[in-house]
XYZ file of C-alpha atoms in Angstrom:
674
model
C 97.877 88.485 89.207
C 98.862 89.870 92.109
C 97.182 89.668 95.551
C 96.897 93.540 97.640
C 95.140 93.757 101.052
C 92.409 95.811 99.741
C 92.120 94.855 95.772
C 93.350 91.743 93.843
C 95.292 93.190 90.422
C 95.227 91.089 86.849
C 97.030 92.676 83.918
C 96.655 90.880 80.613
C 99.228 91.132 77.799
C 97.866 90.463 74.013
C 100.686 88.917 71.861
C 98.608 89.570 68.898
C 98.358 93.197 69.496
C 101.027 93.818 72.292
C 98.390 95.521 73.893
C 98.121 95.320 77.489
C 94.551 95.961 79.867
C 94.700 95.687 83.721
C 91.701 95.943 86.278
C 90.819 95.068 89.982
C 89.027 92.965 91.624
C 88.470 93.153 95.375
C 90.475 90.780 97.648
C 88.069 88.124 99.509
C 90.106 87.426 102.498
C 87.586 84.514 103.301
C 89.233 82.837 100.093
C 91.865 84.648 97.631
C 91.065 82.405 95.465
C 87.430 83.808 94.739
C 89.042 87.272 94.198
C 91.912 85.694 91.802
C 89.049 84.052 89.904
C 87.075 86.800 89.925
C 90.036 89.679 88.438
C 91.080 87.198 85.872
C 87.331 86.146 84.719
C 86.587 89.811 84.281
C 89.011 89.906 81.252
C 89.302 86.822 80.248
C 86.366 85.008 78.610
C 87.893 81.758 77.771
C 90.854 80.303 80.431
C 92.064 77.941 77.927
C 92.729 80.833 75.331
C 95.607 81.859 78.233
C 99.020 81.039 76.915
C 100.731 81.864 80.361
C 99.682 82.624 83.817
C 101.892 84.046 86.615
C 100.574 84.651 90.424
C 101.745 86.296 93.553
C 100.420 85.111 96.248
C 100.654 86.951 99.325
C 98.935 83.440 101.440
C 102.023 82.186 103.521
C 102.683 85.565 104.333
C 99.366 86.334 105.482
C 99.561 83.507 107.535
C 103.171 84.019 109.036
C 102.089 87.843 109.566
C 98.706 87.209 111.429
C 100.188 83.552 113.186
C 97.551 81.550 111.835
C 100.476 78.594 110.274
C 100.205 75.060 111.725
C 101.420 73.767 114.724
C 104.959 72.521 114.472
C 107.009 70.196 115.670
C 111.292 70.789 115.040
C 113.199 68.037 115.383
C 117.136 69.133 116.538
C 119.944 67.438 117.214
C 119.953 66.219 121.289
C 121.870 68.485 122.763
C 121.504 71.334 121.124
C 117.499 71.529 120.505
C 117.670 75.072 122.517
C 119.574 77.000 119.396
C 116.410 77.815 117.530
C 115.002 79.736 121.339
C 118.515 81.021 122.212
C 118.726 82.274 118.868
C 121.236 85.278 118.905
C 121.911 88.097 121.107
C 121.661 91.170 120.007
C 119.043 94.274 121.220
C 118.202 95.807 117.843
C 116.401 98.168 119.597
C 118.859 99.126 122.256
C 117.149 102.051 124.625
C 114.185 100.231 123.843
C 113.289 99.186 128.176
C 110.405 97.240 126.848
C 112.478 95.041 124.058
C 111.626 91.031 123.887
C 113.203 89.081 121.651
C 110.968 87.823 118.749
C 108.853 85.358 119.764
C 109.594 81.713 118.220
C 106.954 80.122 115.885
C 107.558 76.960 117.953
C 106.988 76.652 121.755
C 109.800 74.808 123.556
C 107.565 71.935 124.812
C 107.532 70.806 120.731
C 111.038 71.041 120.285
C 112.634 67.023 120.728
C 115.859 66.548 120.747
C 116.791 63.524 118.378
C 120.127 61.450 119.207
C 122.753 61.354 116.384
C 125.946 63.189 115.544
C 127.997 64.387 112.446
C 130.873 66.557 112.716
C 131.719 70.161 111.021
C 133.131 68.061 108.021
C 130.042 66.019 107.390
C 131.328 62.641 108.565
C 129.041 60.809 110.745
C 130.484 60.938 114.722
C 127.152 59.183 116.102
C 124.528 57.539 113.896
C 121.041 58.866 114.010
C 118.481 57.664 116.258
C 116.022 56.405 114.170
C 113.572 55.184 117.681
C 113.366 58.670 118.410
C 112.479 59.857 115.096
C 109.340 56.988 115.350
C 108.598 58.391 118.726
C 108.658 61.738 117.269
C 105.857 60.714 114.459
C 103.915 59.207 117.741
C 104.151 62.711 119.483
C 103.042 64.902 116.193
C 100.008 62.372 115.798
C 98.937 62.839 119.131
C 99.378 66.518 119.484
C 98.153 67.235 116.269
C 100.795 68.642 115.006
C 100.132 69.772 111.609
C 104.189 69.268 109.948
C 107.471 68.840 111.065
C 111.050 70.820 110.754
C 114.170 69.012 110.826
C 117.407 70.514 111.457
C 120.003 68.603 112.442
C 123.596 70.042 113.421
C 125.612 70.512 110.003
C 123.318 68.537 107.949
C 124.483 71.480 105.186
C 127.535 69.265 104.973
C 126.031 65.907 104.940
C 122.303 65.895 104.669
C 122.170 61.980 105.200
C 120.514 62.309 108.899
C 117.568 64.709 107.860
C 116.805 62.587 104.610
C 116.620 59.631 106.323
C 114.699 61.204 109.549
C 112.121 62.180 106.148
C 111.780 58.862 105.184
C 110.762 57.421 108.560
C 108.496 60.315 109.406
C 106.560 60.071 105.937
C 106.189 56.182 106.354
C 104.741 56.987 109.307
C 101.833 60.187 109.303
C 101.456 59.279 105.195
C 103.653 60.785 102.214
C 101.222 63.771 101.882
C 102.312 65.045 105.628
C 104.326 68.278 105.535
C 108.245 67.720 106.493
C 110.705 70.171 105.836
C 114.547 69.629 105.984
C 116.667 72.367 106.976
C 118.935 71.826 104.503
C 116.964 71.936 101.398
C 115.319 75.363 103.169
C 118.791 76.943 103.055
C 121.820 74.695 102.665
C 124.227 77.231 104.623
C 125.926 77.559 108.323
C 124.144 79.663 110.530
C 122.313 77.007 112.510
C 120.064 79.032 114.102
C 118.972 80.568 110.824
C 118.612 77.491 109.051
C 116.688 76.180 111.353
C 114.297 79.268 111.428
C 114.337 78.963 107.799
C 112.912 75.052 108.227
C 110.763 76.221 110.612
C 109.123 78.650 108.450
C 108.663 76.473 105.847
C 106.718 74.166 107.579
C 104.771 76.722 109.434
C 103.335 78.635 106.434
C 104.225 75.156 103.929
C 100.266 73.390 104.308
C 98.769 76.684 103.662
C 100.543 77.772 100.622
C 99.805 74.043 98.912
C 96.183 73.786 100.149
C 95.703 77.056 98.178
C 97.852 76.404 95.125
C 96.144 73.394 94.725
C 92.771 74.971 95.428
C 93.745 77.509 92.925
C 94.704 75.178 90.162
C 92.081 72.819 89.979
C 89.771 75.624 89.760
C 91.107 76.885 86.911
C 91.548 74.006 85.159
C 87.710 73.197 85.807
C 87.382 76.355 84.111
C 89.730 75.348 81.046
C 92.875 76.505 81.688
C 95.740 73.979 79.661
C 98.704 75.617 80.776
C 100.545 75.338 83.831
C 100.352 78.095 87.042
C 103.359 79.984 87.977
C 104.421 81.934 91.072
C 106.608 84.813 91.781
C 109.176 83.696 94.080
C 110.805 86.019 96.882
C 113.676 85.856 94.333
C 112.365 87.921 91.904
C 111.871 85.036 89.829
C 108.743 82.560 89.122
C 108.403 79.089 89.228
C 105.424 76.362 88.324
C 102.713 76.136 91.285
C 104.057 72.736 91.119
C 107.833 73.461 92.456
C 105.921 76.008 94.454
C 104.483 73.189 96.296
C 107.903 71.700 96.837
C 109.309 74.937 97.828
C 106.598 77.423 99.366
C 109.401 78.770 101.555
C 110.349 80.931 98.054
C 106.926 82.247 97.252
C 106.702 84.335 101.140
C 107.532 87.543 99.600
C 105.802 87.037 96.110
C 103.456 90.083 95.965
C 105.879 92.772 96.570
C 108.354 91.673 94.355
C 106.739 92.072 91.139
C 106.879 96.109 91.506
C 110.845 95.874 91.894
C 110.772 93.475 89.013
C 108.947 96.541 86.607
C 111.143 98.965 88.327
C 113.722 96.734 86.640
C 111.919 96.792 83.324
C 111.378 100.388 83.527
C 115.186 100.917 84.072
C 116.279 98.945 80.879
C 113.502 100.802 78.894
C 114.130 104.369 79.869
C 117.859 103.944 80.411
C 117.558 105.167 84.079
C 119.643 103.291 85.564
C 119.242 104.093 89.734
C 115.336 103.973 90.733
C 113.471 103.659 93.960
C 110.001 101.951 93.346
C 107.655 103.358 95.790
C 104.111 100.654 96.215
C 101.302 102.408 98.140
C 98.481 100.363 98.568
C 95.370 99.646 100.632
C 97.564 98.197 103.584
C 101.120 98.818 103.206
C 103.713 101.032 101.871
C 106.855 99.167 99.989
C 110.109 100.598 99.034
C 112.766 98.821 96.664
C 115.840 99.803 95.110
C 117.554 99.476 91.533
C 120.863 99.883 91.411
C 122.508 99.684 88.208
C 119.812 98.497 86.662
C 119.062 95.636 88.860
C 116.590 95.409 91.703
C 118.486 94.932 95.074
C 119.018 90.999 96.239
C 119.622 89.806 99.273
C 121.167 86.414 100.555
C 118.846 86.534 104.228
C 115.344 88.125 105.115
C 113.887 88.917 108.303
C 110.398 89.092 109.315
C 109.080 90.347 112.515
C 112.530 89.542 113.326
C 112.749 85.466 112.704
C 115.662 85.595 109.993
C 115.232 83.143 107.056
C 117.728 81.851 104.242
C 116.930 82.687 100.688
C 117.911 85.050 98.051
C 115.424 87.590 98.266
C 114.784 90.958 96.718
C 115.118 93.596 99.365
C 111.664 95.898 100.568
C 111.733 97.969 102.823
C 107.348 97.752 104.078
C 106.012 99.765 106.829
C 102.130 100.153 107.777
C 101.198 103.409 105.615
C 98.486 102.450 102.816
C 95.378 104.257 101.544
C 93.489 102.027 103.914
C 95.773 103.123 107.070
C 93.800 104.478 109.874
C 93.918 107.306 111.420
C 94.149 107.889 115.268
C 95.651 110.083 118.676
C 98.021 108.959 120.647
C 99.055 111.497 123.752
C 97.595 114.097 121.986
C 99.948 113.526 118.693
C 98.392 112.191 115.595
C 99.179 108.793 114.545
C 98.578 107.451 111.040
C 98.760 103.075 110.923
C 99.850 100.513 110.617
C 96.132 99.592 111.468
C 94.662 99.067 108.299
C 90.460 99.076 107.496
C 91.660 96.268 104.727
C 88.787 95.481 102.281
C 85.827 94.830 104.558
C 84.893 97.057 105.799
C 87.407 99.099 104.517
C 87.716 103.057 105.157
C 83.916 105.159 105.770
C 84.125 106.445 102.303
C 83.158 103.015 100.842
C 79.642 102.894 102.689
C 80.170 99.282 104.030
C 80.248 99.821 107.703
C 83.573 101.285 108.480
C 83.682 104.544 110.641
C 87.010 104.716 111.330
C 89.416 107.980 109.498
C 92.012 106.594 106.907
C 94.403 107.933 104.151
C 91.708 107.436 101.446
C 88.704 109.440 103.178
C 91.602 112.318 103.893
C 92.329 112.611 100.041
C 88.581 112.459 98.979
C 87.555 115.325 101.833
C 90.683 116.897 100.030
C 89.168 116.415 96.922
C 92.059 114.548 95.276
C 89.903 111.810 94.737
C 87.252 111.398 92.195
C 84.137 110.209 93.786
C 82.596 108.126 90.419
C 85.570 107.027 88.782
C 87.654 105.072 92.015
C 88.685 101.235 91.031
C 88.158 101.759 87.501
C 84.072 102.710 88.325
C 84.016 99.835 90.380
C 83.169 101.618 93.602
C 81.309 105.062 94.234
C 83.220 106.440 97.104
C 80.711 108.869 99.595
C 81.788 111.704 100.317
C 79.670 112.263 103.067
C 81.113 109.562 105.209
C 84.646 109.742 104.753
C 84.153 113.898 105.959
C 82.195 112.535 109.212
C 84.829 110.522 109.850
C 87.288 112.919 109.521
C 85.886 115.428 111.042
C 85.127 113.514 114.136
C 89.213 113.117 114.528
C 89.431 116.499 113.774
C 87.749 117.745 116.342
C 89.659 115.501 119.522
C 92.146 117.955 118.179
C 90.062 121.281 117.406
C 90.976 121.438 113.622
C 88.427 122.000 111.060
C 87.673 118.557 108.674
C 89.666 120.108 105.647
C 92.925 120.545 107.943
C 92.464 117.533 109.554
C 92.946 115.378 106.553
C 95.884 117.562 105.251
C 97.469 116.705 108.299
C 96.692 113.094 107.534
C 98.093 113.203 104.299
C 101.176 114.863 105.668
C 101.836 112.276 108.662
C 101.711 109.382 106.031
C 104.242 111.126 103.879
C 106.627 112.132 106.841
C 106.179 108.092 107.903
C 106.754 106.818 104.184
C 109.453 109.549 103.639
C 111.175 107.762 106.382
C 111.171 104.218 105.014
C 112.611 105.560 101.542
C 115.821 106.814 103.932
C 116.123 103.253 105.615
C 116.462 101.640 102.639
C 118.453 104.060 101.109
C 120.472 106.202 103.200
C 121.182 103.543 105.577
C 123.347 101.819 102.876
C 124.917 105.025 101.497
C 122.965 104.985 98.613
C 121.520 109.006 98.431
C 117.927 109.522 97.607
C 118.660 112.674 95.071
C 120.458 110.339 92.681
C 117.386 108.549 91.639
C 114.393 108.510 90.010
C 111.191 107.969 92.309
C 109.050 105.550 90.253
C 105.137 105.801 92.063
C 102.710 102.595 91.686
C 100.602 100.734 93.837
C 96.519 102.311 94.051
C 97.941 105.080 96.175
C 101.114 105.650 95.371
C 100.989 108.245 92.534
C 98.824 110.212 94.875
C 101.857 110.768 97.438
C 104.273 110.484 95.244
C 105.798 114.385 94.002
C 104.951 115.145 97.976
C 107.350 112.832 99.057
C 110.002 113.354 95.967
C 109.800 117.264 97.349
C 110.702 116.088 100.709
C 113.289 113.867 99.543
C 114.582 116.267 97.411
C 114.386 113.670 94.278
C 114.327 115.916 90.780
C 111.646 112.896 88.929
C 108.968 110.760 89.708
C 108.169 108.672 86.903
C 104.304 107.175 87.275
C 104.305 104.001 84.767
C 101.323 103.094 82.762
C 98.472 100.844 85.106
C 100.494 101.908 88.227
C 97.539 100.584 90.476
C 98.878 97.306 88.638
C 102.270 97.738 88.296
C 103.517 94.680 90.250
C 101.246 92.771 88.279
C 102.436 93.787 85.203
C 105.834 93.258 86.523
C 105.479 89.120 86.737
C 105.405 89.280 83.113
C 108.319 90.990 82.953
C 110.547 87.992 84.871
C 112.058 84.474 84.535
C 111.982 81.087 85.630
C 114.116 81.247 88.220
C 116.463 78.663 90.827
C 118.867 79.274 93.285
C 121.611 77.165 94.354
C 124.183 77.760 97.358
C 126.837 75.688 98.676
C 129.021 75.903 101.727
C 132.545 76.824 100.272
C 134.422 78.095 103.849
C 138.573 78.330 102.380
C 140.870 81.474 103.431
C 142.288 83.390 100.823
C 145.749 81.632 100.780
C 144.157 78.005 101.055
C 141.978 78.756 97.868
C 141.858 76.628 95.036
C 140.251 78.432 91.993
C 140.156 75.229 89.866
C 138.298 73.568 92.884
C 135.807 76.887 93.406
C 135.103 76.987 89.773
C 134.329 73.045 89.344
C 131.948 73.267 92.185
C 130.360 76.223 90.488
C 130.246 74.243 87.269
C 128.490 71.497 88.814
C 126.097 73.772 90.756
C 124.909 75.622 87.130
C 124.609 72.272 85.607
C 122.261 71.149 88.678
C 120.488 74.736 87.888
C 119.962 74.156 83.945
C 118.813 70.296 84.363
C 116.084 71.557 86.937
C 114.976 74.171 84.295
C 113.974 71.738 81.685
C 111.117 70.499 84.533
C 110.023 74.035 84.395
C 109.321 73.438 80.399
C 112.376 76.030 79.604
C 114.042 75.084 76.297
C 118.038 74.758 75.854
C 118.878 77.950 74.113
C 116.617 79.751 76.893
C 118.792 78.571 79.396
C 121.835 80.718 81.654
C 123.367 81.116 84.832
C 124.787 83.773 87.273
C 127.505 82.974 90.102
C 128.442 85.065 92.911
C 130.542 83.771 96.079
C 130.120 85.487 99.960
C 133.113 87.050 101.151
C 133.815 88.654 104.839
C 137.377 89.988 106.342
C 139.495 87.162 108.422
C 137.877 86.678 111.635
C 134.448 88.746 111.546
C 131.291 87.489 111.182
C 129.141 88.942 108.308
C 129.469 88.447 104.700
C 129.095 90.523 101.429
C 127.841 88.960 98.233
C 130.411 89.484 95.157
C 129.507 88.646 91.544
C 131.550 86.771 89.512
C 131.513 86.874 86.002
C 131.138 83.173 85.452
C 131.937 79.836 86.733
C 135.632 79.584 84.961
C 136.842 82.976 86.549
C 137.905 81.714 89.411
C 140.766 79.285 87.745
C 142.183 82.339 86.269
C 145.210 83.517 87.132
C 145.075 86.909 89.237
C 141.408 86.131 90.363
C 142.138 86.205 94.361
C 143.445 90.093 93.522
C 140.720 90.882 91.276
C 137.492 89.105 93.288
C 139.324 90.744 96.655
C 139.008 94.330 95.147
C 135.314 93.951 93.915
C 135.021 93.171 97.908
C 136.764 96.187 99.241
C 134.798 98.120 96.518
C 131.312 96.700 97.944
C 132.696 97.131 101.624
C 133.256 100.837 101.111
C 130.426 101.321 99.699
C 128.454 99.403 102.223
C 129.346 100.350 105.291
C 131.249 103.428 104.640
C 135.310 101.970 104.728
C 137.329 98.632 103.673
C 140.493 97.496 104.276
C 142.726 96.312 101.455
C 145.291 93.733 102.172
C 143.345 92.311 104.842
C 143.308 88.568 104.498
C 139.965 87.676 103.445
C 137.547 84.241 103.567
C 135.282 82.743 100.860
C 132.469 81.261 103.102
C 129.374 80.472 100.332
C 128.814 80.050 96.892
C 125.639 81.065 94.888
C 124.420 80.081 91.529
C 121.170 81.414 90.155
C 120.032 79.588 87.437
C 117.813 81.391 84.713
C 115.097 80.909 82.052
C 114.440 83.175 79.390
C 110.814 83.647 78.538
C 111.420 86.059 76.347
C 110.518 90.023 76.210
C 106.150 91.587 75.635
C 107.093 93.842 72.706
C 103.528 96.301 73.767
C 102.547 98.798 71.505
C 104.286 102.208 71.088
C 102.271 104.697 73.027
C 100.974 107.499 70.310
C 102.050 110.854 69.804
C 99.753 113.831 70.178
C 99.348 115.663 67.086
C 98.316 118.975 69.675
C 98.867 120.203 73.133
C 95.427 120.456 73.481
C 93.658 117.688 75.287
C 89.726 117.388 76.775
C 89.971 118.253 80.970
C 88.002 119.365 83.496
C 88.605 122.240 86.551
C 87.736 121.737 89.567
C 88.285 122.072 93.263
C 91.373 120.824 95.369
C 92.820 121.361 98.638
C 96.890 122.478 98.501
C 98.457 123.877 101.370
C 94.885 124.580 102.998
C 93.356 126.823 100.092
C 90.998 125.234 97.542
C 93.131 125.907 94.339
C 91.564 125.527 90.472
C 92.749 121.801 89.465
C 93.014 120.071 85.781
C 91.367 116.794 86.031
C 91.953 114.626 83.043
C 91.696 111.274 82.368
C 95.046 109.191 81.534
C 93.072 107.584 78.475
C 93.152 110.938 76.921
C 97.041 111.907 77.260
C 99.233 111.142 74.578
C 102.985 111.652 74.360
C 104.963 114.702 73.874
C 101.559 116.191 76.151
C 102.796 118.491 79.233
C 100.761 121.257 81.757
C 101.884 122.873 84.686
C 100.335 121.426 88.240
C 98.220 122.028 90.600
C 96.567 118.567 88.501
C 94.664 115.540 89.046
C 95.275 112.484 86.381
C 92.392 109.659 86.178
C 92.698 106.269 85.597
C 90.774 103.084 86.557
C 93.759 101.691 88.301
C 94.977 104.780 90.825
C 94.833 108.785 90.796
C 98.336 110.824 90.077
C 98.340 114.125 92.201
C 100.338 116.754 90.318
C 100.765 119.418 93.368
C 101.568 123.507 92.674
C 104.945 124.298 91.402
C 104.848 120.773 89.537
C 104.740 119.921 85.938
C 103.600 116.587 84.861
C 104.714 115.423 80.550
C 103.531 112.202 79.039
C 106.823 110.346 77.584
C 106.871 107.924 74.385
C 106.284 104.756 76.980
C 103.059 106.358 78.371
C 104.694 107.170 81.163
C 103.928 110.662 83.259
C 107.416 112.326 84.006
C 106.907 114.642 87.312
C 109.273 117.160 88.346
C 109.311 120.635 90.494
C 109.311 124.006 88.708
C 112.837 124.357 90.793
C 114.144 121.071 89.734
C 114.059 121.649 85.906
């Protein structure tokens, strides 16, 4: 189950028949559980029949973006308590005269310095001031704070002070009070980033916990007998019980499902490099699959605030089907503001009057007004035309020209988002195939491919619920980090291997609490490396935990680092001293792979279809309109065409062709790119 800004998607898999099914239900912003249960109820009559359940939640992300998290009190080491507000010095927009540093989640008045000090190696220099911690609990009670974040200097080396502070706080405030410790949120160097991670977890944690407890209770009341699982930002999943303890890990769980789905599609089709584009009602998310694996980073930033955690790299812009078009300084803009689910685009007839991308596509004839969202909504073409025409009058454009202009601007904005995550990292978009999903993604994908010079566009089955489908393809995952500062000349490979083995053992043991059997457990390892005296690191994969103890390890890992540095930054310095910074271990619990029924093969080139007028390049053209359920493996035809299904609409422009492969995916190519 995947919650989006406009719709909540549900995908089911029947392990007896191998059949997937998908549906959509309107997202219910007032209480997201209502939309989740409505979608689930339309697909599963008896929750007791469910053997496995996984959910991607946007509850924490929405609370963060809308700044409606709980009030947080931050406890920091006395004397350096201003580090969270000092933050970092770089101007991220160098020529923006109005640039301001990101607004912290905790105002300065809610930061308290606590006595007690550790040295850089973790030894105690000054004992913790326990009375100051008790006084902080009193302050939290008097000011009505909903959570406390504790971030003491060098706690990643020795967490004793943070752990004792939590004991005192919970004794004073009650066991149910939310206390986030920085060494648990992010056991890594860099005080500001680690503090920021703990603050974000405190800010969103109580909201995520309440939501998961409510959803679990309502599911159990309906007869669910298996644990609820939650998608993590890293692309793995956890039980809801574990997610409540580490809510930061769920912050980006919704968009990540699409990246995991693309990874599985890469494995099944033999295409190693993919660009996933997820266009929903509110946003446009871009992800990368490189050599069959999602592009994962050890750090994320949201609205300028850093978080240290494993996260699938996803670049998001405000361009979705519900994005509102508007005029600024005589020019047309689309997004980032969205009409959302309520009132939604004008064509929803729910009271919205502003023109959106969905309205524009309806005016152009690219959406079936009777079959939208599987027939759950009947769209009003007259309302859409009126909204688009009103905007067009300001630019002296007819409704059709205005609608095409809106789509062109949205496409340009989305193409730039793809360039940002590819070209800026030295990846050529033309070397990858484009995977289009989300309710609106397949409607715009061919236009994006044409602008970027991408030869092949893939529209998978259930594109509007592809992220939810991806959540059924993932694994249980636990991530662990260990600071490990050594120059190459000082490295003891046997010691590094021993530390990695301990981390792996911890991870494998933790998987037992997630219900993973011994035979289904595995682990991968990597190390963060930088050139000596430099600031930033690259994460270099290791073959296994034993590799550092082998002869020649330093030469091998230095070559890997140089190759990664060359790929990322366009240069490398082979032979220069390198420094090891952080060890990383990811423990996985294999849940098995779902085996869907093969897509049936067409016995004839013919298929049911009709022809209607759709606008392309300013002219109405005869366009093939076909139900995707009527397309079988081997069917192929030329554009223009509109392919309709319950979760999305695919648009094939003129000069493009489409065929159906053996997995049921639509493969779209421009004629000049065959």
